[in-house]
mmCIF file of C-alpha atoms in Angstrom:
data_model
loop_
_atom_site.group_PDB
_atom_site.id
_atom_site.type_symbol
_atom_site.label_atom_id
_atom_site.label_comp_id
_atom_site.label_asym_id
_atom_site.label_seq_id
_atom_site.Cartn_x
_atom_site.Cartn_y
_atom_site.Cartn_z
ATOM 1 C CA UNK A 234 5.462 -17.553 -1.175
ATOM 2 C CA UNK A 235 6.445 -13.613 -1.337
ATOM 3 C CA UNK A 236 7.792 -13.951 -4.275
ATOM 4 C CA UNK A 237 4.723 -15.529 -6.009
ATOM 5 C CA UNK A 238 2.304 -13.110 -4.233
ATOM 6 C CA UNK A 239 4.055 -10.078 -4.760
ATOM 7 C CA UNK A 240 6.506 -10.773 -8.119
ATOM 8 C CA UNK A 241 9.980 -10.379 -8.203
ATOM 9 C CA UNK A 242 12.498 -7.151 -8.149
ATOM 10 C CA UNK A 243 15.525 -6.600 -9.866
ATOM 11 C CA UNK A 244 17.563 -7.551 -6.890
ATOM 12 C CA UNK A 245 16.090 -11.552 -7.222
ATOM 13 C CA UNK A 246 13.611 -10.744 -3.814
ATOM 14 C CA UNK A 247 9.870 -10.170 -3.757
ATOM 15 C CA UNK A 248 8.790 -6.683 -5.001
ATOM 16 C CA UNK A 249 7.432 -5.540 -1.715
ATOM 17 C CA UNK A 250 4.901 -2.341 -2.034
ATOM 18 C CA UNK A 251 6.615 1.006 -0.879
ATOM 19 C CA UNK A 252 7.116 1.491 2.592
ATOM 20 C CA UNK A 253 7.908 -2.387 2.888
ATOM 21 C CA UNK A 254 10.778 -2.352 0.928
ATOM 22 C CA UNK A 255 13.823 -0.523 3.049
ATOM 23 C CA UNK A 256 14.949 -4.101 4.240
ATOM 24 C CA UNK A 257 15.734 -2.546 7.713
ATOM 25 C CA UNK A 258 16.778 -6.445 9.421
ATOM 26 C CA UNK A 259 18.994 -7.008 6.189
ATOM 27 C CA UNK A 260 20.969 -3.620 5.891
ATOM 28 C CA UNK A 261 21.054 -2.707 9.499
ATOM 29 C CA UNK A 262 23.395 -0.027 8.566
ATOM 30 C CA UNK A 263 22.179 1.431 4.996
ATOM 31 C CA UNK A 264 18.228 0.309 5.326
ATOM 32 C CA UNK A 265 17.608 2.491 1.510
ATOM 33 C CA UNK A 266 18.545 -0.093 -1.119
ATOM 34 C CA UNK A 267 18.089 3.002 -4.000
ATOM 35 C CA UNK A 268 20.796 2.886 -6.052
ATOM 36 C CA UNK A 269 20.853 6.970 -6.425
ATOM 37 C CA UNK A 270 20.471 7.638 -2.522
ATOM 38 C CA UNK A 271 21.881 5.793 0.764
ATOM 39 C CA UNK A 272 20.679 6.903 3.449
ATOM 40 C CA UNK A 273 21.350 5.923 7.189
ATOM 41 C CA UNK A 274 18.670 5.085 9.529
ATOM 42 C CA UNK A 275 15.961 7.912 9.808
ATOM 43 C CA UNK A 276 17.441 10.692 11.981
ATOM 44 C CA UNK A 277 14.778 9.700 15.027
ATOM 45 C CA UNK A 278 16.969 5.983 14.636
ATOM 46 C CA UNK A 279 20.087 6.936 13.503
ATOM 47 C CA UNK A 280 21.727 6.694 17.237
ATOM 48 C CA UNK A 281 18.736 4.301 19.407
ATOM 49 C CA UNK A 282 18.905 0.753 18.771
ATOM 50 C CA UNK A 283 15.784 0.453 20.472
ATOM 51 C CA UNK A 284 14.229 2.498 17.620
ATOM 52 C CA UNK A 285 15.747 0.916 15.059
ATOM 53 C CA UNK A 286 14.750 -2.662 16.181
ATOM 54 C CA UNK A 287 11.040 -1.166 16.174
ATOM 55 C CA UNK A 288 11.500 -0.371 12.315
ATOM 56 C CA UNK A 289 12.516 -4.040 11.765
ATOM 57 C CA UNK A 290 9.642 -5.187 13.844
ATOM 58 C CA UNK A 291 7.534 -3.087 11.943
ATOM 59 C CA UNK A 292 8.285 -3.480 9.105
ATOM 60 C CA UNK A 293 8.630 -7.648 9.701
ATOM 61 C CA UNK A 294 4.872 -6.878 10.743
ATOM 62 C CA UNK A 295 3.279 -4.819 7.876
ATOM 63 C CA UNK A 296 5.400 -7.315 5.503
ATOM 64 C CA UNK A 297 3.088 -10.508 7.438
ATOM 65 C CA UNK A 298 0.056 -8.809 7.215
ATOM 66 C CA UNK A 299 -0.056 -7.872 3.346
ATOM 67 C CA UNK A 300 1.211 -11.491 2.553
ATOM 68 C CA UNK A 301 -1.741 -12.757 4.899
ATOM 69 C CA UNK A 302 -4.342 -10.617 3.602
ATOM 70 C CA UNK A 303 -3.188 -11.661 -0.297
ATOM 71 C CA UNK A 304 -3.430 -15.168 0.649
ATOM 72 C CA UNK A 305 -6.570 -15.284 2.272
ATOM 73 C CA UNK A 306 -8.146 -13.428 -0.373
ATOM 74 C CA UNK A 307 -6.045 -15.282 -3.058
ATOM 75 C CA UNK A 308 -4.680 -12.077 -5.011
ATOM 76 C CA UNK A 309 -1.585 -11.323 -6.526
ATOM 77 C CA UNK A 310 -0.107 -7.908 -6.560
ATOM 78 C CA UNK A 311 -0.653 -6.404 -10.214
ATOM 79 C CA UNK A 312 1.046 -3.164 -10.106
ATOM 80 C CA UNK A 313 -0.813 -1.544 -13.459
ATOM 81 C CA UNK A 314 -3.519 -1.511 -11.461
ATOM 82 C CA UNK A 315 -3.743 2.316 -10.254
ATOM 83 C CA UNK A 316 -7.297 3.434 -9.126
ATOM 84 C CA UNK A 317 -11.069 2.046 -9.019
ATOM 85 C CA UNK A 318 -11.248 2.633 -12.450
ATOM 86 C CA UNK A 319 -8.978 0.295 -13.117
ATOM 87 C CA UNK A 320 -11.313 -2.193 -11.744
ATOM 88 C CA UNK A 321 -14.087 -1.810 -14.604
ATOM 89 C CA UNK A 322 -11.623 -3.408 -17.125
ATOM 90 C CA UNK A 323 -11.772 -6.906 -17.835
ATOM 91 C CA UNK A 324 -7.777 -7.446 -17.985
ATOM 92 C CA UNK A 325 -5.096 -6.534 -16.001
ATOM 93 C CA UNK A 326 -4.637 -2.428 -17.334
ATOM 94 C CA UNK A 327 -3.990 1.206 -16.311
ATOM 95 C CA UNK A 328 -6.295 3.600 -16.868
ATOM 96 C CA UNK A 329 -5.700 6.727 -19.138
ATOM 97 C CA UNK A 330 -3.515 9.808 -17.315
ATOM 98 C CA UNK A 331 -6.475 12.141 -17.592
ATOM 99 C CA UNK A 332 -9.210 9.699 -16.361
ATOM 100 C CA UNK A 333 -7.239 8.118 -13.674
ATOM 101 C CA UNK A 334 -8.555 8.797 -9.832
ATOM 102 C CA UNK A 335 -4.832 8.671 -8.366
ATOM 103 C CA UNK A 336 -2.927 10.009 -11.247
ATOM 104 C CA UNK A 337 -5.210 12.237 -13.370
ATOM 105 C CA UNK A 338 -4.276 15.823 -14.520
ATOM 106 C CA UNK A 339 -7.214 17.297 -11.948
ATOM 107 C CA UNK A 340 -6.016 17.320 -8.249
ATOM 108 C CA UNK A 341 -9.478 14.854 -8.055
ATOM 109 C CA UNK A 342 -8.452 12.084 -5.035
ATOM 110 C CA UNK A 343 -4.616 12.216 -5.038
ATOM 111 C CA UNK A 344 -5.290 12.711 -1.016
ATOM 112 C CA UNK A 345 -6.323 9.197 -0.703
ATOM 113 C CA UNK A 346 -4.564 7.231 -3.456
ATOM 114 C CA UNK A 347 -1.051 7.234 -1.906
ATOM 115 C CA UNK A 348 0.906 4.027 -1.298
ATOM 116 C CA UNK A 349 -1.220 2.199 -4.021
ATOM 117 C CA UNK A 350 -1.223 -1.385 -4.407
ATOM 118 C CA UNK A 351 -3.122 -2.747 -7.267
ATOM 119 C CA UNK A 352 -4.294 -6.578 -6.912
ATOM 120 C CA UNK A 353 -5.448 -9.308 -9.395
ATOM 121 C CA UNK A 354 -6.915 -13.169 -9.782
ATOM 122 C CA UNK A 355 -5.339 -14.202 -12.700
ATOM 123 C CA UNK A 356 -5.647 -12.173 -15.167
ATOM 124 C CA UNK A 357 -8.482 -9.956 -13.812
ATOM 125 C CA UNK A 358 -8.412 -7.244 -11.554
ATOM 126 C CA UNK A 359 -9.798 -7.365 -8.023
ATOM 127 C CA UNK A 360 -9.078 -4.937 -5.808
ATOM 128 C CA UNK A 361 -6.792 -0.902 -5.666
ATOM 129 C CA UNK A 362 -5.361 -0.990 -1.975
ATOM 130 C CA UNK A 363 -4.416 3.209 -0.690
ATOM 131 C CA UNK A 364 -2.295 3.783 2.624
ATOM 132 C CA UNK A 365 -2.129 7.321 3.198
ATOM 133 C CA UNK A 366 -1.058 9.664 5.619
ATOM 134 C CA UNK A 367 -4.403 10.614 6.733
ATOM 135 C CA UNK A 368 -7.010 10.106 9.644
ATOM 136 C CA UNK A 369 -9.716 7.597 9.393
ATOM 137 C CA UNK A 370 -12.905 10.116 8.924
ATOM 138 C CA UNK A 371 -11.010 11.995 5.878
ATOM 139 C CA UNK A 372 -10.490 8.614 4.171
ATOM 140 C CA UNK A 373 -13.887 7.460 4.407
ATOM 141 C CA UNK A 374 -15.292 10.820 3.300
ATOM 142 C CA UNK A 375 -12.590 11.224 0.288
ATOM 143 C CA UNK A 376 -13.004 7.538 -0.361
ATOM 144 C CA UNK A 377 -16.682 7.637 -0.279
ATOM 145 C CA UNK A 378 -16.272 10.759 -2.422
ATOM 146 C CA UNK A 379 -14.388 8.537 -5.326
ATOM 147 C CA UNK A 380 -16.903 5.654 -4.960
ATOM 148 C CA UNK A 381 -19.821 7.613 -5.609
ATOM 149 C CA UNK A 382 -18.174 9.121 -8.602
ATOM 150 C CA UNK A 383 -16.715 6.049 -9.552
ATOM 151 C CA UNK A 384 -20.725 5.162 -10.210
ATOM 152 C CA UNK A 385 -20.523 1.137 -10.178
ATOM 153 C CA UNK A 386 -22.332 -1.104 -7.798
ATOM 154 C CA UNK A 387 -20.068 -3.467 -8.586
ATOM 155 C CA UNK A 388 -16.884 -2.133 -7.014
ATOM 156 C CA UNK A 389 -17.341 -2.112 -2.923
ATOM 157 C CA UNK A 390 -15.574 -0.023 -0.614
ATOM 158 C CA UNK A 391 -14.069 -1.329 2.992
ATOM 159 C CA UNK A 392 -12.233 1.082 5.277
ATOM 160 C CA UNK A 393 -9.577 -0.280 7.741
ATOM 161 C CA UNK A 394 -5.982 -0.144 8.632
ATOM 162 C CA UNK A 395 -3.268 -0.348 6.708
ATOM 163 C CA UNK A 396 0.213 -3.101 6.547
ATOM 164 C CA UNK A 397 2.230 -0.143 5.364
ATOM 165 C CA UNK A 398 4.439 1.180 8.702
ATOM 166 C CA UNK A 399 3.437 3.741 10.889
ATOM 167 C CA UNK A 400 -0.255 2.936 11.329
ATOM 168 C CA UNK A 401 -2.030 4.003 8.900
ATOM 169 C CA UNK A 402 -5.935 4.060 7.389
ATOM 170 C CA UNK A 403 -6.096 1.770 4.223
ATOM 171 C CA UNK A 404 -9.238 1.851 1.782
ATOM 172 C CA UNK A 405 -9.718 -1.105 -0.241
ATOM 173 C CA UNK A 406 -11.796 -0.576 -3.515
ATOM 174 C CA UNK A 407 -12.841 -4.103 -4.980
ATOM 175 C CA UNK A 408 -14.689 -6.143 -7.505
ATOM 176 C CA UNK A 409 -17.964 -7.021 -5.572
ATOM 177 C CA UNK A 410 -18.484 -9.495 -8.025
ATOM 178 C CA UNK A 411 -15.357 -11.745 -7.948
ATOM 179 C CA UNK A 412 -14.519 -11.446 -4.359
ATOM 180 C CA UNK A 413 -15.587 -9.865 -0.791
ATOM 181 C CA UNK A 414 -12.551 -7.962 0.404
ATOM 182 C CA UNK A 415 -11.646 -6.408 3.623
ATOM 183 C CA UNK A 416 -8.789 -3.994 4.497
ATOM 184 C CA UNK A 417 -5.542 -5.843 6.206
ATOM 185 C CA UNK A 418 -6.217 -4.838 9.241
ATOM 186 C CA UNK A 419 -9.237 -4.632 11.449
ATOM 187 C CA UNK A 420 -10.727 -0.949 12.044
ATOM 188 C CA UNK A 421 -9.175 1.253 14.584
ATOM 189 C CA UNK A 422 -9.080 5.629 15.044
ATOM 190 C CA UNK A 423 -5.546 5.595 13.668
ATOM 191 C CA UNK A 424 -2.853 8.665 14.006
ATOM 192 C CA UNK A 425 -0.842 8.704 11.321
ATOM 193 C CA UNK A 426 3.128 8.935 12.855
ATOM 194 C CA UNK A 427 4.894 10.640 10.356
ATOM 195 C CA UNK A 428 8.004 10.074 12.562
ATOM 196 C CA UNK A 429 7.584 6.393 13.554
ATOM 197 C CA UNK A 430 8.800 7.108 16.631
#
């Protein structure tokens, strides 16, 4: 089912989104699969087995929870998709470098488009998932920022938590008119743990 949700990788597995991707059950010892860089546990893990077996379960956890939030809202992960404005296309597309929200020349809303995960119904996009390392009231404001430049009643905007480790806020811009989306997880004041500790 990952596989057909999320695509496939060069290794054969499912193309899990950043921050899912380290494998930590799999390569207890050398959790980084990048070919250029192997790194040990995080230094907080490197010696606690207790901290390393939260990793696993947390990452195990954020992996369930994006594969049951696709599902119910019947989405594959398109990764073209980059920002809201991605959403006004008909087709699965990126936007242009200078017009995009997350990647644009101008600083504009880099602050809340990290850890994007674009997501589509067959061939039409639905929804621009963000996980960053931010509290809950910055998101909304920066998010509600975008939206109202963004200028289309069409895309909605839901503020929760995030599947990505480490607890963080997620914003989920969608396509009011093909689906009502929610965020993965329900609502809470999150604080981001850059450590994961």
């Amino acid at each position: 089912m990952s596989i057909k949700i999320l695509g496939k990788s060069d290794e054969g597995g499912p193309l899990w989104p950043y921050g899912l991707n380290l494998n930590y059950a799999e390569k207890r010892d050398r959790p980084n699969l990048s070919r250029h860089r192997r790194n040990p546990w995080p230094k907080f893990a490197a010696d606690d087995p207790e901290a390393q077996q939260r990793l696993i379960d947390e990452e195990e956890a954020g992996r369930a929870a994006l594969l049951n939030w696709a599902a119910r809202h019947e989405v594959t992960q398109a990764p073209r998709i980059c920002c809201p404005r991605a959403l006004l296309r008909p087709s699965v597309r990126s936007c242009s470098r200078g017009d995009c929200m997350a990647f644009g020349g101008a600083p504009g809303y880099r602050d809340v488009f990290d850890h994007v995960t674009g997501w589509k119904r067959g061939r039409q996009p639905v929804a621009v998932a963000a996980d960053a390392y931010r509290e809950i009231p910055h998101m909304r404001e920066r998010a509600g920022e975008a939206h109202t430049e963004l200028g289309d009643p069409s895309v909605g905007l839901v503020v929760g938590c995030s599947w990505y480790p480490g607890a963080l806020p997620q914003v989920v811009f969608y396509r009011t008119d093909i689906a009502a989306i929610d965020a993965a997880l329900p609502l809470a004041d999150v604080h981001p743990n850059y450590q994961r500790k």
